[in-house]
């Protein structure tokens, strides 16, 4: 029987894997023979090869799906690592608690979110998810079960947060949630003309708003370079809960060619930018469309056709970050290859707890690109040079192609981390970025 093919979210990389699964948290670490290495697999929402172990074994974790303890007075929740954030929110929101940090999709597992130390629109206030993990259990391939936290097994804790699944299997974790009055947010959307205005809005809003993010028109050039829509929001004090918009759209199969092309992009970006007539608009929004706009179209990644998509997400630190962001936007606009949603966010100064955590203080830019082969590789090489010169780094969760030296210069603690890798764990990403080093 042929080995199963597993894809990651970008659909660019597909590979045969030996699939193992873990039935319950008390189970032993599985026998992986005849594979030489194994990688825990969450819900496959990473874009590139950080969740793949091509030709080797994957350990599926979705069956670790039990809630273990929820203290509705203190807002602490312990659950197994294969539980989806969506399932957590269904339990906790009606009881007045929200995820302390959430990425832009709720269809990720808790284990996957910890292994990438995910960030959200509240990074400037809350830092990364890892800062809210009170403790976790790590199962190593030699059978050891270690409870890791900021106080116990501190080195393994710092390696496992953003540990890319390489330090062993996280079987369960305990989180500190954030109190809310209800599921609604007070949202303000503001049109901005350029990067200067974006930065001024960040400086003003970081003090007053828990969530900030901006969408930018990646096709804008000259005077339109860096224009976009800035969103800022706070949880509403109203407990009223209009029903969330039903999810009704889905892309049922991969079309034979990409529906994302220059013409559709230009139309989309223009329409999106001009959808708001006035400079400012206030609204009361349910958390689902606010945090997870893309979850409304199931399998939207299939719109990119059989060649798939890449995402490019970088962070550009310090004072050089502004000029470097402008340079990136310029290069992307000139190439005409950018995507529907280019997202810009100012990360705050909170230190990330993981040795390989992506966020650091600075500007982060994230864009999807239809896979156009050579033309896209050339553009990425140009963008990499800007990121390298600015002392920035790329996000492994979104990556499937960054050169090894860019990873190693962006993540100077990678050697310290490498010592803590479980001897039976490996990934396609890790082999690629450390090869020859
Ligand atoms: C639409 C979309 C929006 C996104 N927005 C954001 C965002 O705003 N911010 C952000 O930070 N990220 C974002 N992401 C990336 C996403 O949050 C991460 O890739 C996340 O790690 C995916 O979780 P998963 O459960 O699908 O895990 P997978 O993608 O399957 O695996 C991710 C990593 O976790 C490891 N892993 C999984 N389970 C375990 C376990 N139990 N023990 C140890 N290791 C484990 C895997 O080995 C792998 O290295 C987004 C992704 C998408 C598709």
CSV table of C-alpha atoms in Angstrom, one decimal, residues 73-400:
chain,number,residue,atom,x,y,z
A,73,UNK,CA,-13.4,31.5,38.6
A,74,UNK,CA,-9.7,31.8,37.9
A,75,UNK,CA,-9.8,31.3,34.1
A,76,UNK,CA,-7.3,28.5,34.0
A,77,UNK,CA,-7.8,25.7,31.5
A,78,UNK,CA,-5.9,22.4,31.2
A,79,UNK,CA,-6.4,20.3,28.1
A,80,UNK,CA,-4.8,17.8,25.8
A,81,UNK,CA,-2.6,19.2,23.0
A,82,UNK,CA,-4.7,18.1,20.1
A,83,UNK,CA,-7.7,20.2,21.1
A,84,UNK,CA,-8.4,23.0,18.6
A,85,UNK,CA,-8.6,26.6,19.7
A,86,UNK,CA,-12.1,26.6,18.2
A,87,UNK,CA,-13.1,23.9,20.7
A,88,UNK,CA,-11.5,25.9,23.6
A,89,UNK,CA,-13.4,29.0,22.6
A,90,UNK,CA,-16.7,27.1,22.4
A,91,UNK,CA,-16.2,26.0,26.0
A,92,UNK,CA,-14.8,29.2,27.5
A,93,UNK,CA,-16.5,32.2,25.7
A,94,UNK,CA,-20.0,31.5,27.1
A,95,UNK,CA,-18.3,31.3,30.6
A,96,UNK,CA,-16.6,34.7,30.2
A,97,UNK,CA,-13.0,33.7,29.2
A,98,UNK,CA,-11.1,34.2,25.9
A,99,UNK,CA,-7.8,32.9,24.5
A,100,UNK,CA,-5.0,35.1,25.9
A,101,UNK,CA,-3.4,35.2,22.4
A,102,UNK,CA,-4.9,33.8,19.2
A,103,UNK,CA,-3.6,33.5,15.7
A,104,UNK,CA,-5.7,34.4,12.6
A,105,UNK,CA,-7.3,30.9,12.4
A,106,UNK,CA,-9.0,29.0,15.2
A,107,UNK,CA,-8.4,25.7,13.4
A,108,UNK,CA,-5.1,25.1,15.0
A,109,UNK,CA,-4.3,22.7,17.9
A,110,UNK,CA,-3.1,23.9,21.2
A,111,UNK,CA,0.1,21.8,20.7
A,112,UNK,CA,0.7,23.3,17.3
A,113,UNK,CA,0.1,26.9,18.7
A,114,UNK,CA,2.6,26.3,21.5
A,115,UNK,CA,5.2,24.7,19.1
A,116,UNK,CA,5.2,28.0,17.1
A,117,UNK,CA,4.6,30.3,20.0
A,118,UNK,CA,1.9,32.0,18.0
A,119,UNK,CA,1.2,35.7,18.2
A,120,UNK,CA,-2.0,37.7,17.6
A,121,UNK,CA,-3.3,41.2,17.2
A,122,UNK,CA,-2.6,41.9,20.9
A,123,UNK,CA,1.2,41.2,20.8
A,124,UNK,CA,1.9,44.8,22.0
A,125,UNK,CA,0.0,44.1,25.2
A,126,UNK,CA,0.1,40.3,25.8
A,127,UNK,CA,3.2,39.1,24.0
A,128,UNK,CA,3.1,35.5,22.6
A,129,UNK,CA,0.9,32.5,23.6
A,130,UNK,CA,3.9,31.0,25.4
A,131,UNK,CA,3.8,33.7,28.0
A,132,UNK,CA,0.4,32.4,29.1
A,133,UNK,CA,1.3,28.7,29.3
A,134,UNK,CA,1.4,27.9,33.0
A,135,UNK,CA,2.9,24.4,32.4
A,136,UNK,CA,2.9,21.6,29.9
A,137,UNK,CA,3.8,17.9,29.8
A,138,UNK,CA,6.5,16.8,27.4
A,139,UNK,CA,6.8,13.2,26.5
A,140,UNK,CA,10.3,12.3,25.2
A,141,UNK,CA,11.1,9.3,23.0
A,142,UNK,CA,13.0,7.6,25.9
A,143,UNK,CA,9.7,7.5,27.8
A,144,UNK,CA,10.4,10.4,30.2
A,145,UNK,CA,7.4,12.6,31.1
A,146,UNK,CA,8.5,16.1,32.2
A,147,UNK,CA,6.3,18.8,33.6
A,148,UNK,CA,7.9,22.0,32.2
A,149,UNK,CA,7.1,25.6,33.2
A,150,UNK,CA,8.9,28.9,33.8
A,151,UNK,CA,9.9,27.4,37.2
A,152,UNK,CA,10.6,23.6,36.4
A,153,UNK,CA,12.6,22.2,33.6
A,154,UNK,CA,13.1,25.7,32.5
A,155,UNK,CA,15.5,25.0,29.7
A,156,UNK,CA,13.3,22.4,28.0
A,157,UNK,CA,10.3,24.8,28.6
A,158,UNK,CA,12.1,27.6,26.7
A,159,UNK,CA,13.0,25.1,23.9
A,160,UNK,CA,9.5,23.6,23.6
A,161,UNK,CA,7.7,26.9,23.4
A,162,UNK,CA,8.4,27.6,19.6
A,163,UNK,CA,10.2,24.3,19.6
A,164,UNK,CA,8.7,23.3,16.2
A,165,UNK,CA,7.8,19.9,17.5
A,166,UNK,CA,11.5,18.9,17.8
A,167,UNK,CA,11.8,18.5,21.6
A,168,UNK,CA,9.2,15.7,21.9
A,169,UNK,CA,5.5,15.4,22.2
A,170,UNK,CA,3.5,18.0,24.2
A,171,UNK,CA,0.7,15.8,25.6
A,172,UNK,CA,-1.2,18.6,27.5
A,173,UNK,CA,-0.9,22.1,28.6
A,174,UNK,CA,-2.4,24.5,31.1
A,175,UNK,CA,-3.3,28.1,30.0
A,176,UNK,CA,-4.2,31.3,31.8
A,177,UNK,CA,-7.2,32.7,29.9
A,178,UNK,CA,-8.3,36.3,29.7
A,179,UNK,CA,-11.6,37.5,31.1
A,180,UNK,CA,-14.3,39.0,28.8
A,181,UNK,CA,-17.8,40.3,29.3
A,182,UNK,CA,-19.1,38.7,26.1
A,183,UNK,CA,-18.2,37.7,22.6
A,184,UNK,CA,-18.3,41.2,21.1
A,185,UNK,CA,-15.6,43.7,20.2
A,186,UNK,CA,-15.8,47.4,19.7
A,187,UNK,CA,-13.9,47.9,16.5
A,188,UNK,CA,-12.7,51.0,14.8
A,189,UNK,CA,-11.4,50.9,11.2
A,190,UNK,CA,-9.3,53.9,9.9
A,191,UNK,CA,-8.0,54.5,6.5
A,192,UNK,CA,-4.4,55.5,6.3
A,193,UNK,CA,-2.4,56.9,3.4
A,194,UNK,CA,1.1,55.7,4.0
A,195,UNK,CA,3.6,54.1,6.4
A,196,UNK,CA,4.1,57.2,8.5
A,197,UNK,CA,0.4,57.4,9.2
A,198,UNK,CA,0.4,53.7,10.0
A,199,UNK,CA,3.2,54.1,12.6
A,200,UNK,CA,1.5,57.1,14.1
A,201,UNK,CA,-1.8,55.1,14.5
A,202,UNK,CA,0.2,52.3,16.2
A,203,UNK,CA,1.8,54.7,18.6
A,204,UNK,CA,-1.5,56.2,19.5
A,205,UNK,CA,-3.6,52.9,19.6
A,206,UNK,CA,-1.1,50.7,21.5
A,207,UNK,CA,-1.9,52.6,24.6
A,208,UNK,CA,-5.7,52.7,24.1
A,209,UNK,CA,-6.5,49.4,22.3
A,210,UNK,CA,-5.8,45.8,23.1
A,211,UNK,CA,-5.9,44.7,19.4
A,212,UNK,CA,-4.3,46.5,16.5
A,213,UNK,CA,-3.6,45.3,12.9
A,214,UNK,CA,-3.5,46.8,9.5
A,215,UNK,CA,-4.3,45.6,6.0
A,216,UNK,CA,-2.2,47.2,3.3
A,217,UNK,CA,-2.7,47.5,-0.5
A,218,UNK,CA,0.4,45.6,-1.7
A,219,UNK,CA,-0.1,46.9,-5.2
A,220,UNK,CA,0.0,50.6,-4.2
A,221,UNK,CA,3.1,52.4,-5.5
A,222,UNK,CA,4.4,56.0,-5.4
A,223,UNK,CA,2.1,58.1,-3.3
A,224,UNK,CA,-0.1,55.1,-2.6
A,225,UNK,CA,2.8,53.0,-1.2
A,226,UNK,CA,1.8,51.6,2.2
A,227,UNK,CA,-1.8,52.8,2.2
A,228,UNK,CA,-4.4,50.6,3.9
A,229,UNK,CA,-6.9,50.1,6.6
A,230,UNK,CA,-6.0,50.1,10.3
A,231,UNK,CA,-8.2,48.2,12.7
A,232,UNK,CA,-8.1,48.6,16.5
A,233,UNK,CA,-10.4,47.0,19.0
A,234,UNK,CA,-11.2,46.3,22.6
A,235,UNK,CA,-13.5,43.6,24.1
A,236,UNK,CA,-16.9,45.1,24.5
A,237,UNK,CA,-18.4,45.4,28.0
A,238,UNK,CA,-21.7,44.3,26.6
A,239,UNK,CA,-22.7,40.7,27.3
A,240,UNK,CA,-25.2,40.7,24.5
A,241,UNK,CA,-24.4,38.1,21.9
A,242,UNK,CA,-25.9,38.3,18.4
A,243,UNK,CA,-25.3,35.0,16.7
A,244,UNK,CA,-22.0,34.7,14.9
A,245,UNK,CA,-22.2,34.8,11.1
A,246,UNK,CA,-22.7,31.2,9.9
A,247,UNK,CA,-19.8,29.7,7.9
A,248,UNK,CA,-21.3,29.0,4.6
A,249,UNK,CA,-18.6,29.3,2.0
A,250,UNK,CA,-16.2,26.6,1.1
A,251,UNK,CA,-13.8,25.8,-1.7
A,252,UNK,CA,-14.7,22.1,-2.4
A,253,UNK,CA,-11.8,21.2,-4.6
A,254,UNK,CA,-8.6,22.6,-6.0
A,255,UNK,CA,-9.3,24.3,-9.4
A,256,UNK,CA,-6.9,23.3,-12.2
A,257,UNK,CA,-5.3,26.8,-12.2
A,258,UNK,CA,-4.9,29.6,-9.7
A,259,UNK,CA,-7.8,32.0,-9.4
A,260,UNK,CA,-5.4,34.5,-7.9
A,261,UNK,CA,-3.9,36.6,-10.7
A,262,UNK,CA,-2.9,40.2,-11.3
A,263,UNK,CA,-6.4,41.2,-12.5
A,264,UNK,CA,-8.3,39.6,-9.6
A,265,UNK,CA,-5.8,41.0,-7.1
A,266,UNK,CA,-6.0,44.6,-8.4
A,267,UNK,CA,-9.8,44.5,-8.3
A,268,UNK,CA,-9.8,43.0,-4.8
A,269,UNK,CA,-7.3,45.4,-3.4
A,270,UNK,CA,-9.0,48.5,-4.9
A,271,UNK,CA,-12.4,47.3,-3.7
A,272,UNK,CA,-11.1,46.5,-0.2
A,273,UNK,CA,-9.4,49.8,0.2
A,274,UNK,CA,-12.4,51.8,-1.0
A,275,UNK,CA,-15.0,49.7,0.7
A,276,UNK,CA,-14.9,52.2,3.5
A,277,UNK,CA,-16.0,55.6,2.3
A,278,UNK,CA,-15.2,57.8,5.3
A,279,UNK,CA,-11.9,58.0,7.1
A,280,UNK,CA,-13.2,56.2,10.2
A,281,UNK,CA,-15.9,53.7,11.0
A,282,UNK,CA,-16.9,52.2,14.3
A,283,UNK,CA,-18.7,48.9,14.7
A,284,UNK,CA,-19.6,46.2,17.2
A,285,UNK,CA,-18.3,42.9,15.9
A,286,UNK,CA,-18.5,39.3,17.0
A,287,UNK,CA,-15.0,37.9,17.7
A,288,UNK,CA,-15.2,35.3,15.0
A,289,UNK,CA,-15.2,37.6,11.9
A,290,UNK,CA,-12.8,40.0,13.7
A,291,UNK,CA,-10.1,37.5,14.6
A,292,UNK,CA,-10.7,34.8,12.0
A,293,UNK,CA,-11.9,36.5,8.7
A,294,UNK,CA,-10.4,33.7,6.6
A,295,UNK,CA,-12.0,30.9,8.5
A,296,UNK,CA,-15.3,32.0,6.9
A,297,UNK,CA,-14.2,30.4,3.7
A,298,UNK,CA,-13.2,26.8,4.4
A,299,UNK,CA,-10.1,25.6,2.4
A,300,UNK,CA,-9.5,29.1,0.9
A,301,UNK,CA,-6.0,27.9,0.2
A,302,UNK,CA,-7.3,25.9,-2.7
A,303,UNK,CA,-8.1,29.1,-4.6
A,304,UNK,CA,-4.4,29.2,-5.4
A,305,UNK,CA,-4.7,26.2,-7.6
A,306,UNK,CA,-2.5,23.0,-7.8
A,307,UNK,CA,0.8,24.9,-7.5
A,308,UNK,CA,-0.2,26.3,-4.1
A,309,UNK,CA,1.0,29.4,-2.3
A,310,UNK,CA,3.8,30.6,-0.2
A,311,UNK,CA,3.5,33.0,2.7
A,312,UNK,CA,6.3,35.4,3.5
A,313,UNK,CA,6.3,36.8,7.0
A,314,UNK,CA,9.1,38.7,8.4
A,315,UNK,CA,9.8,41.0,11.4
A,316,UNK,CA,12.0,44.0,10.9
A,317,UNK,CA,13.4,45.4,14.2
A,318,UNK,CA,14.4,48.8,15.5
A,319,UNK,CA,14.6,52.1,13.8
A,320,UNK,CA,15.7,50.6,10.5
A,321,UNK,CA,12.4,48.7,10.3
A,322,UNK,CA,10.4,51.5,8.8
A,323,UNK,CA,12.7,52.1,5.9
A,324,UNK,CA,13.1,48.3,5.3
A,325,UNK,CA,9.3,47.9,5.3
A,326,UNK,CA,9.0,50.6,2.7
A,327,UNK,CA,11.7,48.8,0.6
A,328,UNK,CA,9.9,45.5,0.8
A,329,UNK,CA,6.6,47.0,-0.2
A,330,UNK,CA,8.2,48.8,-3.1
A,331,UNK,CA,9.8,45.6,-4.4
A,332,UNK,CA,6.6,43.6,-3.9
A,333,UNK,CA,4.5,46.3,-5.7
A,334,UNK,CA,7.0,46.4,-8.6
A,335,UNK,CA,6.9,42.7,-9.0
A,336,UNK,CA,3.0,42.7,-9.1
A,337,UNK,CA,3.1,39.3,-7.4
A,338,UNK,CA,1.6,40.2,-3.9
A,339,UNK,CA,-1.6,38.8,-2.6
A,340,UNK,CA,-5.0,39.7,-1.4
A,341,UNK,CA,-4.2,40.4,2.2
A,342,UNK,CA,-0.9,41.9,3.2
A,343,UNK,CA,-1.0,42.3,6.9
A,344,UNK,CA,1.1,44.8,8.9
A,345,UNK,CA,1.5,44.9,12.6
A,346,UNK,CA,3.8,46.5,15.1
A,347,UNK,CA,5.1,44.0,17.6
A,348,UNK,CA,5.6,45.2,21.2
A,349,UNK,CA,8.6,44.9,23.4
A,350,UNK,CA,7.5,41.9,25.5
A,351,UNK,CA,10.3,39.2,25.4
A,352,UNK,CA,9.1,35.9,23.9
A,353,UNK,CA,9.7,32.9,26.1
A,354,UNK,CA,10.9,30.5,23.5
A,355,UNK,CA,14.5,30.2,22.3
A,356,UNK,CA,13.2,30.1,18.7
A,357,UNK,CA,10.1,32.4,19.1
A,358,UNK,CA,9.6,34.5,16.0
A,359,UNK,CA,8.2,37.8,17.5
A,360,UNK,CA,10.5,40.6,18.6
A,361,UNK,CA,9.9,44.3,18.8
A,362,UNK,CA,9.5,45.8,15.4
A,363,UNK,CA,7.2,45.8,12.3
A,364,UNK,CA,5.9,42.5,11.0
A,365,UNK,CA,4.7,42.1,7.4
A,366,UNK,CA,2.9,39.0,6.2
A,367,UNK,CA,1.8,38.3,2.6
A,368,UNK,CA,0.6,35.3,0.6
A,369,UNK,CA,2.0,34.7,-2.9
A,370,UNK,CA,0.7,32.4,-5.6
A,371,UNK,CA,3.5,30.0,-6.4
A,372,UNK,CA,4.9,31.2,-9.7
A,373,UNK,CA,8.1,29.2,-9.7
A,374,UNK,CA,11.3,31.0,-10.7
A,375,UNK,CA,9.8,34.5,-10.8
A,376,UNK,CA,8.7,34.2,-7.2
A,377,UNK,CA,12.0,32.7,-6.1
A,378,UNK,CA,13.8,35.8,-7.6
A,379,UNK,CA,11.5,38.1,-5.7
A,380,UNK,CA,12.0,36.2,-2.5
A,381,UNK,CA,15.8,36.4,-2.9
A,382,UNK,CA,15.4,40.2,-3.1
A,383,UNK,CA,13.2,40.3,-0.1
A,384,UNK,CA,15.5,38.1,1.9
A,385,UNK,CA,18.3,40.6,1.3
A,386,UNK,CA,16.3,43.4,2.7
A,387,UNK,CA,15.3,41.4,5.8
A,388,UNK,CA,18.9,40.3,6.3
A,389,UNK,CA,20.3,43.8,6.0
A,390,UNK,CA,17.7,45.1,8.5
A,391,UNK,CA,18.7,42.4,11.0
A,392,UNK,CA,15.2,40.8,10.7
A,393,UNK,CA,14.0,37.2,10.5
A,394,UNK,CA,11.3,35.1,8.9
A,395,UNK,CA,8.6,33.0,10.6
A,396,UNK,CA,9.2,29.2,10.3
A,397,UNK,CA,5.4,28.5,10.6
A,398,UNK,CA,4.9,30.3,7.4
A,399,UNK,CA,8.1,29.3,5.6
A,400,UNK,CA,8.9,26.6,3.1
